[in-house]
Coordinates of C-alpha atoms and ligand atoms in Angstrom, one line a residue:
M1 CA 28.8 -6.2 -10.5
S2 CA 27.0 -5.3 -14.0
G3 CA 26.0 -2.0 -15.0
S4 CA 22.5 -2.4 -14.8
R5 CA 22.7 -3.5 -11.5
R6 CA 25.3 -1.3 -10.3
A7 CA 22.5 1.5 -11.5
G8 CA 19.9 0.0 -9.3
V9 CA 21.8 0.1 -6.0
W10 CA 22.6 3.5 -6.6
W11 CA 19.1 4.3 -7.4
H12 CA 18.1 3.0 -4.1
R13 CA 20.4 4.3 -2.0
R14 CA 19.2 7.9 -2.9
S15 CA 16.9 9.8 -0.7
L16 CA 12.7 9.4 -1.7
K17 CA 12.8 12.9 -2.3
L18 CA 15.7 12.9 -4.9
R19 CA 14.0 10.0 -6.5
L20 CA 10.9 11.4 -6.9
A21 CA 12.9 14.9 -8.3
L22 CA 14.5 12.7 -10.7
W23 CA 11.0 10.5 -12.0
F24 CA 9.3 14.5 -12.2
T25 CA 12.2 15.7 -14.1
L26 CA 12.9 12.6 -16.4
I27 CA 9.1 12.1 -17.0
A28 CA 8.5 16.2 -17.9
G29 CA 11.6 16.3 -19.8
G30 CA 11.1 13.2 -21.8
L31 CA 7.4 14.7 -22.4
M32 CA 8.8 17.8 -23.8
L33 CA 11.4 16.3 -26.3
A34 CA 8.4 13.9 -27.5
L35 CA 6.8 17.5 -28.1
L36 CA 9.1 18.7 -29.7
P37 CA 8.6 17.5 -33.5
V38 CA 4.9 17.8 -33.0
V39 CA 5.2 21.6 -32.5
Y40 CA 8.2 21.7 -35.2
S41 CA 5.5 20.0 -37.8
L42 CA 2.8 21.4 -36.8
I43 CA 4.3 24.9 -36.9
R44 CA 5.7 23.7 -40.8
S45 CA 2.9 22.6 -42.2
R46 CA 1.0 25.6 -40.9
L47 CA 3.5 27.5 -43.0
S48 CA 3.6 25.9 -45.9
A49 CA -0.1 25.8 -45.8
D50 CA -0.3 29.7 -45.6
M51 CA 2.4 29.7 -48.8
D52 CA 0.2 27.4 -51.0
R53 CA -2.9 29.1 -50.3
Q54 CA -0.8 32.5 -51.4
L55 CA 0.6 30.8 -54.3
R56 CA -3.3 29.5 -55.8
I57 CA -3.9 33.3 -55.4
D58 CA -0.7 34.3 -57.5
W59 CA -1.4 32.0 -60.3
D60 CA -5.3 33.2 -60.5
L61 CA -4.2 36.9 -60.6
I62 CA -1.1 35.6 -63.2
E63 CA -3.6 33.9 -65.1
A64 CA -6.1 36.8 -65.7
H65 CA -3.3 39.1 -66.9
L66 CA -2.1 36.9 -69.6
E67 CA -2.8 36.5 -73.3
T68 CA -1.6 35.3 -77.0
D69 CA 0.5 37.8 -78.9
G70 CA 0.1 37.7 -82.8
A71 CA 3.1 35.4 -83.1
G72 CA 1.6 32.9 -81.4
G73 CA 3.5 33.6 -77.8
I74 CA 2.2 34.3 -74.5
R75 CA 2.4 38.1 -73.1
W76 CA 1.5 40.1 -70.2
R77 CA -1.8 41.4 -71.1
S78 CA -0.9 44.8 -72.8
S79 CA -4.4 46.4 -71.9
S80 CA -3.7 45.7 -68.4
P81 CA -2.9 48.5 -65.8
A82 CA -0.4 46.2 -63.8
T83 CA 2.7 45.2 -64.7
P84 CA 4.2 41.7 -62.9
D85 CA 6.4 44.3 -60.8
S86 CA 3.6 46.1 -59.4
P87 CA 3.1 45.7 -56.0
G88 CA 1.0 42.2 -55.2
Y89 CA 2.8 40.8 -58.3
A90 CA 6.5 41.2 -57.3
E91 CA 6.6 39.0 -54.8
S92 CA 6.0 35.6 -57.2
W93 CA 7.3 34.9 -60.1
F94 CA 6.4 32.8 -62.8
D95 CA 7.1 31.0 -65.7
V96 CA 4.7 29.2 -68.5
W97 CA 5.5 26.6 -70.8
M98 CA 3.6 25.5 -74.2
E99 CA 4.5 22.1 -75.6
G100 CA 7.7 22.1 -73.8
R101 CA 9.3 25.3 -74.4
N102 CA 9.3 28.3 -72.1
V103 CA 7.3 30.8 -73.6
L104 CA 7.3 33.7 -71.3
R105 CA 9.2 34.2 -68.0
H106 CA 9.2 36.5 -64.8
W107 CA 12.4 36.4 -62.7
P108 CA 13.0 39.5 -61.2
K109 CA 16.0 38.6 -58.9
H110 CA 17.4 35.7 -61.2
G111 CA 17.3 37.1 -64.4
A112 CA 19.3 34.6 -66.7
E113 CA 18.6 31.4 -64.5
V114 CA 16.8 29.1 -66.6
L115 CA 14.7 26.5 -65.1
D116 CA 14.0 22.6 -66.0
A117 CA 10.8 22.6 -68.0
P118 CA 8.0 21.4 -65.9
P119 CA 7.1 17.7 -64.8
A120 CA 4.6 16.4 -67.8
A121 CA 1.1 17.5 -66.9
G122 CA -0.9 14.9 -65.5
K123 CA -3.4 13.7 -63.2
Q124 CA -1.1 15.3 -60.1
D125 CA -2.2 18.6 -61.1
P126 CA -2.5 20.8 -59.8
R127 CA 0.7 20.0 -57.9
Y128 CA 2.9 21.7 -55.6
Y129 CA 6.5 21.3 -55.5
R130 CA 9.9 22.5 -54.3
I131 CA 13.0 23.7 -56.5
S132 CA 16.1 24.7 -55.5
L133 CA 17.9 27.6 -57.2
A134 CA 21.1 28.4 -58.8
N135 CA 22.2 29.8 -55.3
D136 CA 20.7 26.8 -53.1
Q137 CA 17.7 29.5 -52.6
P138 CA 14.7 27.4 -52.0
A139 CA 11.4 28.2 -54.1
R140 CA 8.2 26.7 -53.4
T141 CA 6.2 26.2 -56.7
Y142 CA 2.7 25.7 -57.7
Q143 CA 2.0 24.3 -61.1
K144 CA -1.4 23.9 -63.1
P145 CA -2.7 23.7 -66.7
A146 CA -3.8 26.8 -67.8
V147 CA -5.9 27.8 -71.3
I148 CA -4.9 31.3 -73.0
G149 CA -6.7 32.6 -75.6
G150 CA -7.8 29.0 -76.4
R151 CA -4.0 27.6 -75.7
L152 CA -3.4 24.9 -73.6
V153 CA -0.1 26.1 -71.2
T154 CA 1.2 25.3 -68.0
L155 CA 1.5 28.2 -65.2
R156 CA 3.9 27.6 -62.7
V157 CA 4.2 29.9 -60.2
F158 CA 7.2 30.5 -57.4
R159 CA 7.8 32.0 -54.2
D160 CA 10.8 32.5 -51.8
E161 CA 10.9 29.8 -49.5
S162 CA 14.0 30.9 -47.8
G163 CA 12.1 33.4 -44.8
H164 CA 9.8 30.3 -44.4
R165 CA 13.2 28.4 -43.7
A166 CA 15.1 31.1 -41.4
T167 CA 11.4 30.8 -39.2
L168 CA 11.9 27.2 -39.0
R169 CA 15.8 27.5 -38.1
R170 CA 14.7 30.1 -35.5
I171 CA 11.7 28.2 -33.9
V172 CA 14.1 25.1 -33.9
S173 CA 17.2 26.7 -32.1
S174 CA 14.8 28.3 -29.6
L175 CA 13.1 25.4 -28.8
A176 CA 16.4 23.6 -28.8
L177 CA 17.8 26.2 -26.1
G178 CA 14.4 26.7 -24.5
L179 CA 14.4 22.5 -23.3
P180 CA 17.2 22.6 -21.5
V181 CA 16.0 25.5 -19.4
A182 CA 12.5 24.4 -19.2
V183 CA 13.9 20.9 -17.9
L184 CA 16.3 22.4 -15.5
L185 CA 12.8 24.3 -14.1
A186 CA 10.5 21.2 -14.2
A187 CA 13.9 19.6 -11.8
A188 CA 13.7 22.8 -9.7
G189 CA 9.8 22.5 -9.5
G190 CA 10.2 18.7 -8.6
T191 CA 12.6 19.1 -6.0
L192 CA 10.3 21.8 -4.3
L193 CA 7.2 19.5 -4.7
A194 CA 9.0 16.3 -3.4
G195 CA 10.4 18.3 -0.6
R196 CA 6.7 19.7 0.4
A197 CA 5.3 16.3 -0.3
L198 CA 7.6 14.9 2.1
R199 CA 8.1 17.4 4.7
P200 CA 5.5 16.2 7.4
L201 CA 7.3 12.4 6.7
G202 CA 10.8 13.8 8.2
T203 CA 8.7 15.9 10.8
M204 CA 7.0 12.5 11.7
A205 CA 10.2 10.4 11.5
E206 CA 12.0 12.9 14.0
Q207 CA 8.7 12.6 16.7
A208 CA 8.7 8.7 16.0
R209 CA 12.7 8.8 16.8
Q210 CA 11.7 10.6 20.4
I211 CA 9.2 7.8 21.2
T212 CA 10.8 5.3 23.5
S213 CA 9.7 2.5 25.8
E214 CA 10.1 5.1 28.4
S215 CA 7.6 7.4 26.7
L216 CA 5.0 5.2 24.4
A217 CA 2.0 7.2 25.6
K218 CA 3.4 9.7 22.9
R219 CA 1.6 10.0 19.4
L220 CA 2.0 11.4 16.4
P221 CA 0.3 14.2 15.1
V222 CA -2.2 13.8 12.3
A223 CA -2.3 17.1 10.0
N224 CA -5.0 15.6 7.8
P225 CA -6.6 12.2 8.7
H226 CA -7.8 12.2 4.7
D227 CA -4.2 12.1 3.0
E228 CA -2.1 8.7 2.8
L229 CA 0.4 10.6 5.6
G230 CA -2.5 11.5 7.8
Q231 CA -3.4 7.5 7.6
L232 CA 0.1 6.3 7.7
A233 CA 0.3 8.5 11.3
G234 CA -2.8 6.8 12.5
V235 CA -1.6 3.4 11.6
F236 CA 1.1 4.2 13.7
N237 CA -0.7 5.9 16.1
E238 CA -3.0 2.5 16.6
T239 CA 0.5 0.4 16.6
L240 CA 1.5 2.5 19.3
G241 CA -1.6 2.0 21.3
R242 CA -1.0 -1.8 21.1
L243 CA 2.8 -1.8 21.7
E244 CA 2.3 0.5 24.9
A245 CA -0.9 -2.0 26.0
S246 CA 1.6 -4.8 25.6
F247 CA 4.2 -3.0 27.4
E248 CA 1.9 -2.4 30.0
S249 CA 0.4 -5.9 30.2
L250 CA 4.1 -7.3 30.3
K251 CA 5.0 -4.8 33.3
R252 CA 2.2 -6.3 35.0
F253 CA 3.2 -10.0 34.2
T254 CA 6.5 -9.3 35.5
A255 CA 5.7 -7.8 38.6
D256 CA 2.8 -10.5 39.6
A257 CA 4.7 -13.1 38.6
S258 CA 7.8 -12.1 40.5
H259 CA 5.2 -11.8 43.6
E260 CA 3.8 -15.1 43.4
L261 CA 7.4 -16.7 42.9
R262 CA 8.4 -14.8 46.1
T263 CA 5.3 -16.1 48.1
P264 CA 6.0 -19.5 48.2
L265 CA 10.0 -19.0 48.3
A266 CA 9.8 -16.7 51.1
A267 CA 7.3 -19.1 52.9
L268 CA 9.7 -22.0 52.0
R269 CA 12.5 -20.0 53.8
T270 CA 10.4 -19.0 57.0
V271 CA 9.6 -22.5 57.6
G272 CA 13.5 -23.5 57.3
E273 CA 14.8 -21.0 59.3
I274 CA 12.6 -21.3 62.0
A275 CA 13.5 -25.2 62.1
L276 CA 16.9 -24.5 61.9
R277 CA 16.6 -22.3 65.0
E278 CA 15.4 -24.7 67.7
E279 CA 15.8 -27.6 68.7
H280 CA 12.9 -30.2 67.4
D281 CA 12.0 -34.0 67.7
P282 CA 12.3 -35.7 64.5
A283 CA 7.9 -35.8 63.9
V284 CA 8.1 -31.7 64.0
L285 CA 11.2 -32.0 61.6
R286 CA 9.3 -34.1 59.7
D287 CA 6.0 -31.9 59.3
T288 CA 8.2 -29.0 58.6
I289 CA 9.7 -31.0 55.5
S290 CA 6.5 -31.9 54.6
S291 CA 5.1 -28.6 54.7
M292 CA 8.3 -27.6 52.6
L293 CA 7.8 -30.0 49.7
E294 CA 3.8 -28.5 49.5
E295 CA 5.3 -25.0 48.8
S296 CA 8.1 -26.3 46.5
Q297 CA 5.5 -28.1 44.5
R298 CA 3.2 -25.2 44.5
L299 CA 6.4 -23.5 43.0
H300 CA 6.8 -26.1 40.7
D301 CA 3.3 -26.2 39.5
L302 CA 3.4 -22.3 39.0
I303 CA 6.5 -22.2 36.9
D304 CA 5.0 -25.2 34.9
T305 CA 1.7 -23.2 34.4
L306 CA 3.9 -20.1 33.8
L307 CA 5.8 -22.0 31.1
M308 CA 2.9 -23.5 29.6
L309 CA 1.2 -20.0 28.8
A310 CA 4.6 -18.8 27.5
R311 CA 4.5 -22.2 25.1
V312 CA 1.0 -21.6 24.1
E313 CA 1.1 -18.1 23.4
S314 CA 4.3 -17.7 21.9
G315 CA 3.0 -20.3 19.4
R316 CA 6.0 -22.9 20.3
H317 CA 3.1 -25.5 21.9
P318 CA 2.8 -27.7 18.9
L319 CA -1.0 -27.9 18.1
Q320 CA -2.5 -31.4 17.2
H321 CA -6.1 -30.5 16.1
E322 CA -7.8 -33.9 15.5
T323 CA -11.4 -34.9 15.9
I324 CA -12.6 -35.4 19.6
D325 CA -15.9 -36.5 20.8
I326 CA -16.6 -34.5 23.6
N327 CA -18.7 -36.4 25.5
D328 CA -15.7 -38.8 25.8
L329 CA -13.5 -36.0 27.5
V330 CA -16.0 -34.9 30.1
R331 CA -16.3 -38.3 31.0
E332 CA -12.7 -38.6 31.5
V333 CA -11.8 -35.1 33.4
G334 CA -14.9 -36.1 35.3
E335 CA -13.4 -39.3 36.4
R336 CA -10.0 -37.9 37.2
L337 CA -11.6 -34.9 39.2
E338 CA -14.2 -37.0 41.0
V339 CA -12.3 -37.9 44.2
L340 CA -11.7 -34.1 44.7
A341 CA -15.6 -33.8 44.3
A342 CA -16.1 -36.8 46.8
E343 CA -13.7 -35.4 49.2
K344 CA -16.2 -32.2 49.7
Q345 CA -19.4 -34.4 49.4
Q346 CA -20.0 -32.9 46.0
R347 CA -22.3 -34.4 43.3
L348 CA -20.8 -34.0 39.8
A349 CA -23.3 -34.7 37.3
I350 CA -22.2 -35.5 33.5
R351 CA -24.8 -34.9 30.8
T352 CA -23.7 -35.9 27.5
S353 CA -25.7 -35.4 24.1
P354 CA -25.3 -37.1 20.8
G355 CA -23.3 -34.7 17.7
V356 CA -20.5 -32.9 20.0
A357 CA -17.7 -33.8 18.0
V358 CA -14.9 -31.2 17.6
Q359 CA -11.6 -30.4 15.7
A360 CA -9.2 -29.4 18.5
D361 CA -6.0 -29.8 20.4
R362 CA -7.2 -32.5 22.9
G363 CA -4.2 -31.6 25.3
L364 CA -5.2 -28.1 25.5
L365 CA -8.8 -28.6 26.0
D366 CA -8.1 -31.5 28.4
Q367 CA -6.4 -28.6 30.6
A368 CA -9.2 -25.9 29.8
L369 CA -11.8 -28.5 31.1
T370 CA -10.0 -29.4 34.0
N371 CA -9.5 -25.9 35.2
L372 CA -13.0 -25.3 35.1
L373 CA -13.8 -28.2 36.7
H374 CA -11.3 -27.8 39.5
N375 CA -12.5 -24.5 40.0
A376 CA -16.1 -25.2 40.4
I377 CA -14.8 -27.6 42.9
R378 CA -12.5 -25.7 44.9
F379 CA -14.7 -22.8 45.2
S380 CA -18.1 -24.7 45.8
P381 CA -19.5 -25.4 49.5
S382 CA -19.8 -29.4 50.6
D383 CA -23.3 -31.1 49.3
A384 CA -22.9 -28.9 46.6
L385 CA -24.2 -29.9 43.0
I386 CA -21.5 -29.4 39.9
E387 CA -22.9 -30.0 36.5
V388 CA -20.7 -30.7 33.4
S389 CA -22.4 -30.9 30.3
A390 CA -22.1 -30.5 26.4
V391 CA -24.5 -30.0 23.9
R392 CA -24.8 -29.1 19.8
R393 CA -26.4 -25.5 19.0
G394 CA -26.0 -24.9 15.2
G395 CA -22.6 -25.1 14.3
D396 CA -21.2 -24.7 17.6
V397 CA -20.9 -27.0 20.5
L398 CA -21.3 -25.8 24.0
V399 CA -19.5 -27.5 27.3
E400 CA -20.9 -25.8 30.4
V401 CA -19.9 -26.0 33.8
A402 CA -22.2 -25.1 36.5
D403 CA -21.5 -25.1 39.8
E404 CA -23.3 -23.7 43.2
G405 CA -20.4 -21.5 44.8
P406 CA -20.1 -17.9 45.7
G407 CA -20.5 -16.8 41.6
I408 CA -18.5 -13.9 40.4
A409 CA -19.8 -10.4 41.0
P410 CA -20.8 -8.5 38.0
E411 CA -17.5 -6.0 38.7
H412 CA -15.1 -8.7 38.0
R413 CA -16.4 -10.9 35.6
A414 CA -14.4 -8.7 32.8
K415 CA -11.4 -9.1 34.6
I416 CA -11.1 -12.7 35.5
F417 CA -9.5 -14.1 32.8
E418 CA -6.7 -12.2 33.3
R419 CA -3.5 -13.5 34.5
F420 CA -3.2 -13.4 38.5
Y421 CA -6.7 -11.9 38.8
R422 CA -8.2 -13.5 42.0
V423 CA -11.4 -12.4 43.1
D424 CA -10.7 -12.9 47.0
T425 CA -6.7 -13.8 46.5
A426 CA -6.0 -14.9 50.4
R427 CA -8.5 -17.5 50.0
S428 CA -7.6 -18.3 46.7
R429 CA -4.1 -18.7 47.5
S430 CA -5.1 -20.3 50.2
A431 CA -6.8 -22.8 48.4
G432 CA -3.8 -23.6 46.5
G433 CA -4.6 -21.1 43.1
S434 CA -2.2 -19.5 41.5
G435 CA -4.6 -17.1 39.6
L436 CA -3.4 -18.1 36.2
G437 CA -6.0 -21.1 36.2
L438 CA -8.7 -19.1 33.8
A439 CA -6.0 -17.2 31.8
L440 CA -4.4 -20.8 30.7
A441 CA -8.4 -21.9 29.9
K442 CA -8.9 -18.8 27.9
L443 CA -6.2 -19.2 25.4
A444 CA -6.3 -22.9 25.3
I445 CA -9.3 -22.4 23.9
E446 CA -9.1 -19.6 21.6
Q447 CA -6.2 -21.7 20.0
C448 CA -8.7 -24.4 19.5
D449 CA -10.6 -21.4 17.5
G450 CA -13.3 -21.2 20.3
R451 CA -14.0 -18.9 23.1
I452 CA -15.0 -19.1 26.7
D453 CA -17.9 -17.0 28.7
L454 CA -19.0 -16.2 31.9
E455 CA -22.7 -16.1 33.1
P456 CA -24.3 -16.3 36.4
S457 CA -25.4 -19.6 37.0
P458 CA -28.9 -20.3 37.9
A459 CA -28.6 -22.2 40.7
G460 CA -26.5 -19.0 42.0
G461 CA -23.0 -19.8 41.1
C462 CA -20.9 -19.8 38.2
L463 CA -21.8 -21.1 34.8
F464 CA -18.5 -21.3 32.5
R465 CA -19.4 -22.1 29.1
I466 CA -16.7 -23.3 26.1
I467 CA -18.1 -22.7 22.5
L468 CA -16.2 -24.6 19.6
P469 CA -17.0 -24.9 16.2
A470 CA -18.4 -28.3 15.6
A471 CA -16.0 -31.0 13.7
P472 CA -17.7 -30.8 10.0
Ligands
LIG1 P1 -7.0 -19.2 40.8 O1 -5.8 -20.4 40.7 O2 -6.9 -18.4 41.8 O3 -8.3 -20.2 41.0 P2 -8.3 -18.7 38.4 O4 -7.5 -18.3 37.0 O5 -8.5 -20.2 38.2 O6 -7.1 -19.0 39.8 O7 -9.5 -18.1 38.8 C1 -9.2 -16.6 39.0 C2 -9.8 -16.2 40.4 O8 -11.6 -16.4 40.1 C3 -10.3 -17.3 41.6 O9 -9.1 -16.9 42.6 C4 -11.5 -16.9 42.1 O10 -11.6 -15.5 42.7 C5 -12.3 -16.7 40.7 N1 -13.1 -17.9 40.4 C6 -12.8 -18.9 39.1 N2 -13.5 -19.9 39.3 C7 -14.3 -19.8 40.0 C8 -15.5 -20.3 40.5 N3 -16.5 -21.6 39.6 N4 -16.6 -19.7 41.7 C9 -16.0 -18.6 41.9 N5 -15.2 -18.2 41.9 C10 -14.3 -19.1 40.7

């Protein structure tokens, strides 16, 4: 593993708190490090500017005290009450050059030292520069031409720069010492901040750990719904709510499914046991066998429907969206179920209209429509009229199945599409219903991007309406 990958792995294995604290320290340390040279050069230029100002004052003072002597040289003005060593002058040393010769100098501490001639006068004048004296003592120099008693000379003033250098050294060493301390303080502050910011997360994790499938009703406390952690807790609580609802419906479904499977199985066993217990002639036995076969067929149908529901719901049912002319489908389903309606002397009216093509899975749509029409036939009395129609409304295609049966009371309408929900359980079961027909129809229509509604029919029965987006 390369070094950078190993570092990446190490980094990702650390806690968020440590990573945040390290980031904080790194950024704070980097900023301080970047600021150090800026602070240093600001202080240095400030000190230099102060010294240069002082040198200019020195130069003006000294120049005012110079005069020519009788021998063609330059001297300290004899009438002046101050000497070069008087207070206010002693700090600065100076020398005067004329035609390349040193004609006067004042060196209180460096008596014998002879300095190089000043750079030739030119455009750069006045100028500032640094010189090193014999013992490496730094001196800042200000050089400017002057006219003394009508003679052009070069007057230089010097000031000892070692104090200034020492100040800078002290600043550098205190900055160098202070930096690690500041970085340590930043690290401590970062750790404290990260710890405080992440503490609610730890509490949330602890509480989330205590939530199991048995305690899904519990929720995480939301301390502040406006910050990120509060929003996270809110989202988590919403997820818990959905999970709780799914668990509840799963439990209900398992209980209902077991109950539904147990009923035909119990009937099968009872019929078989009774037949075995007594002597029967072949005609009675045949009746018994046919009723057992009926129950086993019901069981088979129920399992088939349950499997179909599970397949569609989990997305394992392969969807084949194709353009379907609803008129054809309605006619096809009508023809298939016509015999059942005929048995009850019911009239089946199929009304078609143009422009009712949709993009959907034919098998699922067929299943939904079959279930609705089958229910209409089963629950409507003899002689009733059952109408199936397909119309276009705007961008939608509406398929309606209306009957003249007992209808469904408003209090049942919201639940009628739930699995195993029946208005009259005994009647539905005796009519061969499993309580899954409408649930499957709803799921099938939703898979085709449509929806299904229930309304009272004008004729007093039910009106189921499928709404699907029309094919482009
Ligand atoms: P079932 O197999 O019991 O018919 P469904 O899911 O198809 O199951 O229907 C659920 C319940 O809705 C039925 O038991 C019945 O009470 C009611 N129902 C469905 N369709 C109609 C209808 N056309 N008229 C009256 N009641 C109906």
